Amino acid sequence: MQRFKRYLPLVLIAISAIIFLLPAARPSINVAMGSEGEFLVEGQTQSFRNFYGFKEVERTEQGTFRWTGGRGSIAFPYWENVEAPLQIRMLICGCRTDGQTMPLTVTVNQQRLLNLTLSNQWQWYQVQLPANLTHPDHDILLDLTSEEWQSPDQRTLGIVVQSIQIEALAAKPAQSLWVWLGLALGLGLMVLWEIPFGFACVVFGQWLLGFYGYQPQFLPKGFLLISLVLANVLGWQSLRKLPQLWRWVALPISSFWLISSPQILGSWILDDAFISFRYAANLANGHGLVFNFDERVEGFTNFLWTLLSSLTIKLGADPILVTHATNLLLGMVIVLLSLHLAHRLHQSAWMALAAPLMLLNLPLLLYTSLGSGMETALFCAGILATVLLAINQAWVYAAITTTLTIMTRPDGILLAGIIGLLAIWQSWRAKQWQPLLRYAGMLSLSFIPYWLARWWYYGYPLPNTFYAKVGGTAKQAERGINYFIDFNSSYYLGWLGLGLGLVASGLRWYRSKQLPLLAILTWALVGLYTSYTISVGGDWMPGYRFMVATVPWFALLASWGISELWQYRRWLGAGAIVATTGLLLLLLQPLRQDRPLTIGSAAWYETDVVNRYREVGLWIKDSTPADTTLTVTAAGAIPYYAERTTIDAHGLTDLHIAHIPIDPSKAGKPGHEKQDPDYVLRERKPSLIPWVAAPMFTSHPLFEPNYRLVEASGSEGRGIRMFVRRDSGLFEQ
């Protein structure tokens, strides 16, 4: 019987092979002019975006339609990731009142696919899309470009569009081959490691849900399905020494939620991520770890993350996609590490509540499974891994992960202080200095050369971003306190963790006159990183980025409090569980309101900013010579895509602006407080100033005499407004 159970996963592999030969779901979408749905913002509904160049809806007996103005564009989000051949069908007409035909060019993702001559008759046209289409957001961007003509009522018109459809055709089995192979690998590992058949069935069921329930999104289906299988299999192996309930319930639910959350909640990217991507691209292309080719300025604080992004670019991959995928996987690592720490803190089944408390906390999701492009998840995982290694007395490895955490973000030095004190205490307690010598020795060997090398390379002991921000002022501390209060008032977990953590500490001290070592470390980390966040004035980014590293620790404190209360008095524990359940239900509200899919949310806004700035950057790259200079107030997507020398008007990547003094009584948006318009206009004299950056300069006396406004249309249909220096020779009439 045991042998039969061991090889039952092979039966699942055979079943999946049969499913592999069956046709997958064939999604489709139809945009009927006049019935597009509510335009939540300009050019965008829930189903499509980049709806530009189409005029107002008109109605006849034949139905509703829209004229184009010579060029009409529409993008179907993430449809490039549908693993099947795609076909576009269009019901269109030339419909010129003078009876002449209309030439039309059909372009998809910047590739010209079809040239048509339209008559005055409505007709369906269709085109199958090639497999090599690419788009930064993995969209299908359709452009309809025609001549313009003057109608009798003096309107400038193009062609008439009544309906646009996109649909997936029948996929060949080979197109899903690697998805099936990922499942086979996972089930094979289950056989090798003798993982129970029941758990294999759970994983297989999740795989089926993902395979047939996938809708177009930023991450491709194959990656998500393989990640789901391997997260469960490797997670089971990692949690073998933990309670079975955690492996059977917490593990599959956590992994499935992390993998499916991008589809349910949406994906996003932060403009600041492109600062690191620009450094990474320059390094990959042989220009050094610089923002501008001839300037060594350390305008980033995530060396390790930037290095990984550079390797991604060097290998020809998309850093946005790879960092998004990496953050999703790091989310699972954070859960597994947190479960290990939860079991070490208190051996109670209730400690598994730490997982849902973390995973329903939107800030953690924003910087793990939902993307962001930032290093936050790696930093969070580094802290958890270091503490786990330290309490297991693996001092050499703890020193290595400490260095990697500091290389991920400089405030990792706080972690070095906490673990260093732990090593001193452990050495004193054991009456021998091996823990301290091992930790301090390896930390010195790994960190000091890195720190000296970057000081030599950039010329300053600290990153330029440190000098660009206000530090140590009362106003900044006040802003930091409000930041901490707002985080806890919005997502509740901090207050719950602090309250239940204090209860647990009091009960444990009352009963045994001592606290677990991990509890002391947890309080130290929460206290130190909260104090640091307050002292630097918090952060402006969505989801309270600086507080994300504390989320697992607040979850551990909350679950520890429930466990201690349950052990002390069952009715008290039951009350705490009811209160925590209520909190989890409350957390669903910000998940719905603040998710990236919700139009107008902070995460959605940042993604929209990146999309607009990307178009501006690409227009600059395509329209200007390589020696063009520009200035920006957001140094992310525009410089990254423009590939031109860029002056950051807030000084994150500019030495002069970063080091100018600032009024200590003022504290504005973090990282955006310093500026010197006179230096930018008088000394740097940029050729271009994007419309969004112009407000900083318009009141300066040198602006109006030296700059004129140019308007253009971007590659994706958006309007572009750019101030151009008059003596630059660019865009002359």
XYZ file of C-alpha atoms in Angstrom:
733
model
C 0.000 0.000 0.000
C 2.819 2.407 0.909
C 4.544 1.731 -2.405
C 1.256 2.313 -4.222
C 0.834 5.718 -2.511
C 4.404 6.642 -3.294
C 3.913 6.263 -7.014
C 0.417 7.711 -7.226
C 1.822 11.143 -8.239
C 2.875 9.445 -11.463
C -0.816 8.908 -12.136
C -1.321 12.649 -11.781
C 1.475 13.241 -14.264
C -0.286 10.936 -16.726
C -3.588 12.757 -16.167
C -1.896 16.101 -16.654
C -0.398 14.804 -19.906
C -3.918 14.144 -21.159
C -5.018 17.616 -20.067
C -1.957 18.983 -21.804
C -3.337 17.699 -25.114
C -6.730 19.327 -24.533
C -7.307 22.867 -25.831
C -6.927 25.597 -23.253
C -9.418 28.383 -22.661
C -9.681 30.891 -25.520
C -10.200 34.374 -24.064
C -11.623 37.129 -26.220
C -12.671 40.760 -25.927
C -14.911 42.961 -28.056
C -14.828 46.773 -28.084
C -18.033 48.065 -29.645
C -17.799 51.793 -30.273
C -20.201 53.615 -28.008
C -20.420 50.649 -25.618
C -16.825 50.651 -24.375
C -17.835 50.959 -20.752
C -17.119 53.754 -18.321
C -13.973 55.746 -19.007
C -12.516 55.794 -15.515
C -9.739 58.127 -16.662
C -8.832 59.613 -20.006
C -8.328 56.891 -22.570
C -8.858 53.958 -20.198
C -11.561 51.587 -18.993
C -11.162 48.404 -16.980
C -10.800 46.426 -20.236
C -8.457 48.526 -22.354
C -6.268 51.645 -22.332
C -4.496 54.053 -24.705
C -7.839 54.829 -26.337
C -6.648 57.906 -28.216
C -7.454 59.482 -31.543
C -11.132 58.476 -31.580
C -13.828 61.155 -31.810
C -17.235 61.329 -30.154
C -19.745 58.512 -30.620
C -22.182 58.872 -33.524
C -25.289 56.832 -34.203
C -27.075 55.743 -37.353
C -29.561 53.020 -38.199
C -26.620 50.680 -38.736
C -25.378 51.186 -35.183
C -22.880 53.317 -33.282
C -19.422 54.222 -34.514
C -16.486 56.591 -34.018
C -14.379 58.495 -36.515
C -10.641 58.588 -36.071
C -8.649 61.770 -36.517
C -6.170 60.148 -38.874
C -4.729 57.922 -36.181
C -6.602 55.890 -33.606
C -4.936 53.644 -31.010
C -6.176 51.175 -28.450
C -4.232 48.829 -26.155
C -5.465 45.531 -24.730
C -3.632 45.115 -21.393
C -1.312 42.119 -21.080
C -2.754 40.233 -24.059
C 0.762 39.554 -25.275
C 0.972 37.014 -22.417
C -1.868 34.856 -23.746
C -0.116 31.623 -24.697
C -1.998 31.154 -27.951
C -2.066 32.724 -31.420
C -4.056 35.974 -31.441
C -6.316 37.444 -34.101
C -7.711 40.965 -34.424
C -11.001 41.562 -36.259
C -12.245 45.043 -37.160
C -15.515 46.304 -38.601
C -14.419 49.516 -40.352
C -15.273 51.782 -43.251
C -13.680 54.588 -45.280
C -17.052 56.324 -45.648
C -15.804 59.508 -47.294
C -18.624 61.729 -48.509
C -16.708 62.483 -51.711
C -16.657 58.781 -52.607
C -12.877 58.397 -52.574
C -11.178 55.360 -51.048
C -9.069 55.589 -47.880
C -5.653 53.951 -47.450
C -5.181 52.482 -43.965
C -2.116 51.084 -42.215
C -2.667 48.592 -39.400
C 0.200 48.517 -36.893
C 0.446 46.346 -33.784
C 3.161 46.978 -31.193
C 5.077 49.180 -33.638
C 5.043 46.479 -36.362
C 3.252 47.280 -39.607
C 1.080 44.263 -40.370
C -1.475 45.288 -42.953
C -2.089 47.909 -45.653
C -5.721 48.298 -46.692
C -7.727 50.434 -49.064
C -11.137 51.124 -47.546
C -14.221 51.762 -49.625
C -17.492 53.372 -48.532
C -18.861 49.994 -47.480
C -18.665 48.521 -43.999
C -16.470 45.441 -44.023
C -14.817 43.066 -41.574
C -11.035 42.775 -41.769
C -8.907 40.407 -39.769
C -5.215 39.858 -39.157
C -3.443 37.112 -37.245
C -0.701 38.504 -35.043
C 2.878 37.216 -35.296
C 4.454 35.605 -32.257
C 7.343 38.056 -31.940
C 5.369 41.119 -30.851
C 6.785 42.973 -27.859
C 5.461 45.770 -25.653
C 6.847 47.152 -22.360
C 3.621 46.227 -20.548
C 3.007 43.088 -22.629
C -0.020 44.794 -24.175
C -1.392 44.450 -27.666
C -1.332 48.049 -28.958
C -3.330 48.517 -32.155
C -2.731 51.627 -34.293
C -5.020 52.548 -37.209
C -3.292 55.223 -39.302
C -4.952 56.771 -42.348
C -4.998 59.930 -44.381
C -6.976 62.882 -43.070
C -9.728 64.563 -45.064
C -12.009 67.532 -44.575
C -15.699 66.757 -44.211
C -18.417 69.151 -45.479
C -18.950 70.339 -41.892
C -15.217 71.242 -41.705
C -14.146 68.364 -39.477
C -10.760 66.686 -39.957
C -11.519 62.954 -40.144
C -9.867 59.644 -40.867
C -11.838 56.387 -41.015
C -14.909 55.020 -39.234
C -14.658 52.199 -36.681
C -17.631 50.257 -35.362
C -16.057 47.272 -33.611
C -12.625 45.923 -32.687
C -12.227 42.365 -31.443
C -9.241 40.399 -30.251
C -9.455 36.674 -29.632
C -7.176 33.747 -28.916
C -7.100 30.980 -31.497
C -6.604 27.312 -30.662
C -3.191 26.903 -29.076
C -0.882 24.093 -30.067
C 0.044 21.715 -27.227
C 3.735 22.600 -27.632
C 2.944 26.185 -26.619
C 2.174 24.966 -23.092
C 4.947 22.399 -22.977
C 7.095 24.129 -20.387
C 4.032 24.668 -18.163
C 3.381 20.942 -18.182
C 7.059 20.150 -17.648
C 7.039 22.384 -14.574
C 4.158 20.353 -13.154
C 5.913 17.100 -14.004
C 9.097 18.323 -12.280
C 7.166 19.270 -9.164
C 5.316 15.969 -8.983
C 8.560 14.123 -9.665
C 10.159 15.844 -6.672
C 7.152 14.792 -4.610
C 7.848 11.184 -5.520
C 11.565 11.583 -4.755
C 10.905 13.216 -1.365
C 7.916 10.967 -0.572
C 5.522 13.855 -0.115
C 2.006 12.546 0.641
C -0.337 11.823 -2.223
C -3.042 14.025 -0.719
C -0.774 17.049 -0.868
C 0.084 16.193 -4.479
C -3.641 16.280 -5.233
C -3.929 19.710 -3.604
C -1.074 21.044 -5.726
C -2.481 19.466 -8.866
C -5.876 21.033 -8.171
C -4.275 24.449 -7.762
C -2.387 23.944 -11.007
C -5.642 23.187 -12.838
C -7.286 26.294 -11.394
C -4.372 28.396 -12.555
C -4.175 26.778 -15.981
C -7.835 27.332 -16.851
C -8.488 30.435 -14.748
C -5.595 32.557 -15.977
C -6.575 35.906 -17.441
C -4.150 38.245 -19.240
C -1.890 39.944 -16.689
C 1.664 41.260 -16.449
C 3.215 37.927 -15.406
C 2.932 35.068 -17.918
C 0.887 31.996 -17.086
C 3.788 29.580 -17.418
C 5.888 31.352 -14.817
C 2.991 31.555 -12.352
C 2.084 27.880 -12.664
C 5.659 26.649 -12.316
C 6.187 28.967 -9.340
C 3.014 27.644 -7.724
C 4.114 24.027 -8.005
C 7.691 24.573 -6.878
C 6.664 26.889 -4.024
C 4.470 24.132 -2.624
C 6.992 21.339 -3.153
C 10.052 23.212 -1.883
C 7.984 24.765 0.886
C 6.864 21.330 2.082
C 10.454 20.158 2.179
C 11.484 23.310 4.048
C 8.720 22.934 6.649
C 9.171 19.198 7.326
C 10.049 19.799 10.992
C 7.078 22.087 11.561
C 3.502 21.033 12.472
C 1.650 19.084 9.790
C -1.280 21.497 9.897
C 1.027 24.285 8.751
C 2.212 22.230 5.788
C -1.258 21.088 4.795
C -3.086 24.389 5.260
C -0.838 27.433 5.692
C 1.603 26.453 2.931
C -0.797 25.777 0.012
C -3.086 28.689 0.911
C -0.162 31.101 1.184
C 1.454 29.989 -2.064
C -1.810 30.030 -4.015
C -2.710 33.483 -2.683
C 0.688 34.934 -3.574
C 0.598 33.454 -7.075
C -2.995 34.495 -7.790
C -2.920 37.935 -6.141
C -1.460 39.706 -9.227
C -4.515 38.599 -11.182
C -6.954 39.541 -8.406
C -5.329 42.751 -7.209
C -3.238 43.838 -10.201
C 0.426 44.659 -10.786
C 2.299 47.922 -10.506
C 5.696 49.551 -10.982
C 7.209 52.561 -9.214
C 8.919 55.347 -11.127
C 11.840 55.317 -8.664
C 12.627 51.723 -9.655
C 13.844 53.079 -12.996
C 16.613 55.017 -11.262
C 18.171 51.682 -10.340
C 17.352 50.274 -13.780
C 19.232 53.170 -15.426
C 22.307 52.530 -13.290
C 21.953 48.824 -14.054
C 21.628 49.413 -17.804
C 24.694 51.662 -17.892
C 26.700 49.042 -16.005
C 25.500 46.252 -18.302
C 26.424 48.318 -21.356
C 29.946 48.989 -20.111
C 29.564 52.610 -18.953
C 30.048 51.920 -15.249
C 27.644 52.123 -12.320
C 26.609 55.684 -13.144
C 23.449 57.654 -13.913
C 25.106 59.880 -16.538
C 28.136 58.611 -18.412
C 30.573 61.283 -17.221
C 29.348 61.680 -13.619
C 30.039 59.350 -10.685
C 27.122 60.037 -8.364
C 25.616 57.344 -6.120
C 21.966 58.190 -6.654
C 20.701 54.782 -5.522
C 20.684 52.930 -2.197
C 20.133 49.348 -3.332
C 23.493 48.156 -4.659
C 22.708 44.424 -4.622
C 19.302 44.914 -6.267
C 20.858 47.143 -8.926
C 23.559 44.540 -9.537
C 20.910 41.831 -10.042
C 19.024 44.134 -12.425
C 22.230 44.753 -14.364
C 22.740 41.018 -14.778
C 19.150 40.747 -16.002
C 19.720 43.436 -18.630
C 23.059 41.899 -19.640
C 21.260 38.623 -20.314
C 18.754 40.437 -22.518
C 15.771 40.152 -20.170
C 13.274 42.818 -19.137
C 14.215 44.136 -15.661
C 10.605 45.123 -14.929
C 9.370 41.590 -15.560
C 12.286 39.900 -13.781
C 12.109 42.101 -10.661
C 8.356 41.556 -10.514
C 8.816 37.792 -10.734
C 11.645 37.909 -8.192
C 9.548 39.895 -5.726
C 6.733 37.366 -6.025
C 9.111 34.507 -5.215
C 10.623 36.525 -2.362
C 7.115 36.864 -0.965
C 7.007 33.086 -0.587
C 10.488 33.094 0.986
C 9.280 35.685 3.513
C 6.316 33.467 4.440
C 8.489 30.366 4.896
C 11.080 32.211 6.984
C 8.337 33.772 9.096
C 6.756 30.361 9.762
C 10.125 29.011 10.907
C 10.555 31.974 13.240
C 6.968 31.642 14.482
C 7.619 28.033 15.456
C 10.794 29.040 17.270
C 9.015 31.841 19.123
C 6.218 29.653 20.475
C 5.366 26.053 19.580
C 1.647 26.548 19.193
C -0.629 25.890 16.240
C -1.945 29.448 16.572
C 1.424 30.834 15.521
C 0.442 29.956 11.944
C -1.849 33.000 12.080
C 1.255 35.031 11.286
C 0.885 33.965 7.630
C -2.605 35.392 6.940
C -1.832 38.471 9.034
C 1.093 39.189 6.717
C -0.513 38.169 3.449
C -3.650 40.252 3.889
C -1.523 43.280 4.668
C -1.506 45.286 1.446
C 1.890 47.011 1.948
C 3.649 43.622 2.064
C 1.771 42.450 -1.039
C 2.544 45.683 -2.896
C 6.272 45.090 -2.509
C 6.234 41.318 -3.052
C 3.706 39.584 -5.308
C 2.259 42.743 -6.869
C 5.593 44.051 -8.122
C 6.867 47.617 -7.481
C 10.316 46.953 -8.987
C 11.895 47.913 -5.656
C 14.315 46.046 -3.366
C 11.945 46.020 -0.370
C 11.132 42.291 -0.469
C 14.813 41.314 -0.689
C 15.598 43.583 2.263
C 12.753 42.105 4.307
C 13.825 38.539 3.503
C 17.435 39.382 4.391
C 16.457 40.518 7.887
C 14.362 37.391 8.511
C 17.078 35.051 7.215
C 19.780 36.742 9.298
C 17.798 36.480 12.532
C 16.956 32.832 11.860
C 20.608 32.006 11.195
C 21.714 33.918 14.298
C 19.377 32.131 16.697
C 20.571 28.854 15.136
C 24.168 29.890 15.987
C 25.195 29.950 12.306
C 27.295 33.072 12.840
C 29.347 32.993 9.642
C 26.260 32.671 7.453
C 24.466 35.291 9.534
C 27.338 37.701 8.845
C 27.115 37.021 5.110
C 23.349 37.620 5.007
C 23.859 40.766 7.112
C 26.286 42.122 4.512
C 23.919 41.216 1.688
C 21.095 42.981 3.544
C 23.214 46.130 3.983
C 24.132 45.955 0.286
C 20.412 45.764 -0.445
C 19.648 48.868 1.628
C 22.007 50.862 3.874
C 19.706 50.810 6.906
C 20.582 47.127 7.117
C 23.410 48.400 9.312
C 20.821 48.494 12.121
C 20.491 44.735 11.741
C 24.274 44.390 12.121
C 24.050 46.251 15.422
C 21.311 44.001 16.798
C 22.957 40.736 15.731
C 26.333 42.036 16.923
C 24.899 42.628 20.408
C 23.398 39.142 20.302
C 26.805 37.678 19.395
C 28.401 39.564 22.311
C 25.742 38.285 24.711
C 26.053 34.703 23.462
C 29.854 34.892 23.803
C 29.611 36.248 27.346
C 27.055 33.615 28.292
C 29.183 30.763 26.890
C 32.392 32.182 28.421
C 34.114 31.976 25.024
C 34.299 34.468 22.163
C 33.758 32.257 19.134
C 30.254 33.619 18.278
C 31.459 37.224 18.287
C 34.702 36.446 16.468
C 32.926 34.465 13.769
C 30.228 37.066 13.232
C 32.394 40.173 13.477
C 35.229 38.588 11.505
C 33.113 37.505 8.553
C 31.121 40.769 8.641
C 34.369 42.748 8.461
C 35.753 40.610 5.639
C 32.579 40.945 3.565
C 31.292 44.435 4.357
C 34.360 46.646 4.802
C 35.847 45.961 1.311
C 32.454 46.720 -0.249
C 32.091 49.965 1.724
C 35.627 51.141 0.942
C 35.228 50.289 -2.757
C 32.071 52.343 -3.152
C 33.614 55.239 -1.152
C 36.586 55.180 -3.534
C 34.334 54.958 -6.600
C 31.880 57.726 -5.668
C 34.046 59.874 -3.385
C 31.643 60.021 -0.423
C 31.151 57.684 2.559
C 27.356 57.750 2.177
C 25.077 57.584 -0.888
C 24.220 60.881 -2.560
C 20.558 60.281 -1.726
C 21.427 60.670 1.962
C 22.769 64.166 1.349
C 19.787 65.028 -0.854
C 17.340 64.502 1.999
C 16.701 66.584 5.074
C 18.109 64.870 8.174
C 17.683 65.180 11.920
C 15.174 68.033 12.052
C 12.134 68.371 14.289
C 9.901 68.803 11.255
C 11.192 65.590 9.767
C 10.624 63.668 13.006
C 7.085 65.047 13.166
C 6.489 63.833 9.625
C 7.923 60.441 10.595
C 5.576 60.120 13.579
C 2.597 60.908 11.354
C 3.896 58.361 8.846
C 3.980 55.638 11.520
C 0.516 56.559 12.827
C -0.969 56.667 9.327
C 0.473 53.231 8.502
C -1.085 51.631 11.559
C -4.357 53.512 11.181
C -4.654 52.358 7.574
C -3.648 48.713 7.979
C -4.090 48.033 11.743
C -1.477 45.285 12.029
C 1.028 47.460 13.874
C -1.382 48.323 16.664
C -2.479 44.686 16.935
C 1.101 43.435 17.047
C 2.161 45.988 19.630
C -0.865 45.311 21.824
C -0.814 41.511 21.708
C 2.986 41.481 21.841
C 2.916 43.438 25.100
C 0.298 41.037 26.482
C 2.413 38.022 25.490
C 5.546 39.541 26.997
C 3.721 40.332 30.225
C 2.238 36.847 30.514
C 5.548 35.130 29.794
C 7.375 37.320 32.301
C 4.634 36.780 34.894
C 4.849 33.000 34.513
C 8.590 32.419 34.074
C 10.378 35.724 34.790
C 12.071 35.563 31.395
C 11.379 36.233 27.726
C 12.286 34.076 24.714
C 15.406 35.260 22.934
C 13.491 35.609 19.676
C 10.905 37.797 21.407
C 13.669 40.144 22.567
C 15.092 40.270 19.038
C 11.623 40.927 17.633
C 11.064 43.855 19.972
C 14.535 45.181 19.189
C 13.936 45.038 15.435
C 10.480 46.592 15.641
C 11.694 49.332 17.967
C 14.866 50.146 16.067
C 13.388 50.165 12.572
C 10.332 52.110 13.709
C 12.603 54.686 15.361
C 14.734 54.879 12.234
C 11.671 55.358 10.022
C 10.430 58.159 12.245
C 13.851 59.839 12.382
C 14.191 59.981 8.577
C 10.655 61.298 8.183
C 9.127 58.221 6.574
C 8.765 57.845 2.845
C 6.466 59.146 0.115
C 5.935 55.885 -1.792
C 2.632 53.957 -1.832
C 2.170 51.261 0.775
C 4.457 52.763 3.461
C 7.578 51.141 2.027
C 9.788 51.753 5.052
C 7.328 49.895 7.304
C 7.129 46.772 5.131
C 10.187 45.202 6.797
C 8.349 45.343 10.155
C 5.170 43.638 8.888
C 6.372 40.027 9.521
C 7.539 41.013 13.009
C 4.231 42.666 13.882
C 2.508 39.490 12.626
C 4.782 37.357 14.836
C 3.998 39.504 17.891
C 0.256 39.298 17.228
C 0.236 35.512 16.765
C 2.470 35.120 19.830
C -0.019 37.110 21.888
C -2.882 34.887 20.757
C -0.877 31.743 21.553
C 0.057 32.943 25.033
C -3.509 33.986 25.806
C -4.826 30.619 24.605
C -2.351 28.789 26.777
C -3.110 30.975 29.822
C -6.923 31.072 29.540
C -8.771 29.494 26.640
C -11.531 32.085 26.750
C -9.005 34.923 26.533
C -7.348 33.242 23.563
C -10.727 32.742 21.896
C -11.474 36.439 22.350
C -8.162 37.370 20.796
C -8.858 35.023 17.864
C -12.261 36.630 17.286
C -10.668 40.094 17.389
C -7.946 38.997 14.965
C -10.528 37.496 12.619
C -12.324 40.821 12.646
C -9.061 42.531 11.809
C -8.473 40.188 8.886
C -11.918 41.092 7.566
C -11.096 44.775 7.969
C -7.921 44.241 5.955
C -10.049 43.191 2.981
C -11.293 46.764 2.614
C -7.917 48.370 1.844
C -7.119 45.360 -0.348
C -10.081 46.284 -2.513
C -9.726 50.060 -2.353
C -5.950 50.471 -2.646
C -5.044 47.606 -4.986
C -3.247 48.469 -8.242
C -6.337 47.499 -10.275
C -8.426 50.191 -8.609
C -8.360 53.309 -10.769
C -7.109 56.241 -8.713
C -5.279 54.223 -6.053
C -1.712 55.267 -5.250
C -0.260 52.122 -6.852
C -2.382 52.556 -9.974
C -1.326 56.193 -10.196
C 2.371 55.292 -10.047
C 1.953 52.762 -12.858
C 0.081 55.356 -14.914
C 2.913 57.834 -14.260
C 5.450 55.281 -15.503
C 3.404 54.641 -18.655
C 3.194 58.372 -19.417
C 6.842 58.999 -18.606
C 7.906 56.009 -20.688
C 6.215 57.547 -23.711
C 7.932 60.873 -23.059
C 11.299 59.135 -22.693
C 10.884 57.103 -25.873
C 9.846 60.231 -27.779
C 12.996 62.025 -26.589
C 15.152 59.058 -27.616
C 13.589 58.892 -31.073
C 13.504 62.646 -31.678
C 16.793 64.042 -30.352
C 20.537 63.500 -30.878
C 22.583 61.551 -28.334
C 24.205 64.669 -26.802
C 20.864 66.202 -25.760
C 20.463 67.087 -22.076
C 17.236 67.342 -20.085
C 16.142 68.022 -16.543
C 13.434 66.183 -14.626
C 11.776 66.286 -11.233
C 11.221 62.519 -11.261
C 14.443 60.773 -12.296
C 12.983 57.373 -13.145
C 11.216 56.305 -16.331
C 11.902 59.426 -18.443
C 15.729 59.234 -18.179
C 15.697 55.424 -18.386
C 13.841 55.346 -21.702
C 15.316 58.589 -23.088
C 18.938 57.433 -22.646
C 20.096 61.048 -22.517
C 22.173 63.030 -19.990
C 19.699 64.026 -17.272
C 19.814 66.568 -14.440
C 17.749 65.515 -11.437
C 16.250 68.788 -10.228
C 15.826 67.373 -6.709
C 19.439 66.243 -6.466
C 19.139 62.489 -5.936
C 21.620 61.995 -8.790
C 23.224 65.467 -8.739
C 26.082 66.321 -6.359
C 25.553 70.089 -6.320
C 21.849 70.043 -5.471
C 22.253 67.212 -2.953
C 24.810 69.187 -0.929
C 23.138 72.591 -0.802
C 21.775 73.626 2.626
C 18.068 73.659 3.355
C 15.888 75.415 5.891
C 15.657 72.932 8.815
C 12.217 74.266 9.732
C 10.801 72.908 6.478
C 9.970 69.342 5.595
C 8.175 68.552 2.384
C 7.860 65.386 0.337
C 10.738 63.057 1.319
C 13.531 63.184 -1.233
C 11.983 66.134 -3.058
C 12.899 69.010 -0.752
C 16.099 70.370 -2.302
C 16.174 72.331 -5.540
C 18.261 74.997 -7.287
C 16.532 76.257 -10.458
C 19.190 78.945 -10.969
C 21.976 76.340 -11.078
C 20.004 74.188 -13.528
C 19.082 77.020 -15.928
C 22.229 79.129 -15.654
C 24.980 76.493 -15.443
C 23.608 73.203 -16.794
C 21.329 74.768 -19.464
C 19.289 71.645 -20.337
C 17.948 71.410 -23.876
C 14.640 69.897 -22.751
C 12.317 70.384 -19.792
C 9.259 68.087 -19.792
C 5.937 69.780 -19.051
C 5.646 67.927 -15.734
C 8.964 69.396 -14.514
C 8.331 72.929 -15.760
C 6.549 74.354 -12.644
C 9.875 74.431 -10.781
C 11.356 76.744 -13.432
C 8.577 78.867 -14.933
C 8.957 81.699 -12.393
C 12.706 81.995 -12.983
C 13.698 84.997 -15.158
C 15.854 82.804 -17.412
C 13.041 80.424 -18.305
C 10.696 82.330 -20.623
C 13.412 84.009 -22.755
C 15.230 80.717 -23.320
C 12.497 78.079 -23.692
C 9.568 77.517 -26.003
C 6.800 74.928 -25.890
C 6.675 72.064 -28.406
C 3.724 69.688 -28.665
C 3.817 66.239 -30.250
C 2.190 62.818 -30.192
C 3.908 59.863 -28.543
C 4.349 56.379 -29.918
C 1.368 55.106 -27.906
C -1.007 57.943 -28.728
C -0.608 60.273 -25.756
C 0.055 63.959 -26.222
C 3.537 65.215 -25.275
C 4.344 68.767 -24.199
C 8.003 69.704 -23.970
C 9.838 72.974 -23.310
C 12.809 73.217 -25.684
C 15.767 75.549 -25.287
C 15.682 78.099 -28.096
C 19.405 77.912 -28.886
C 19.514 74.088 -28.900
C 18.608 73.792 -32.586
C 15.971 71.153 -31.751
C 12.560 71.120 -33.445
C 13.132 74.340 -35.327
C 10.215 75.522 -37.409
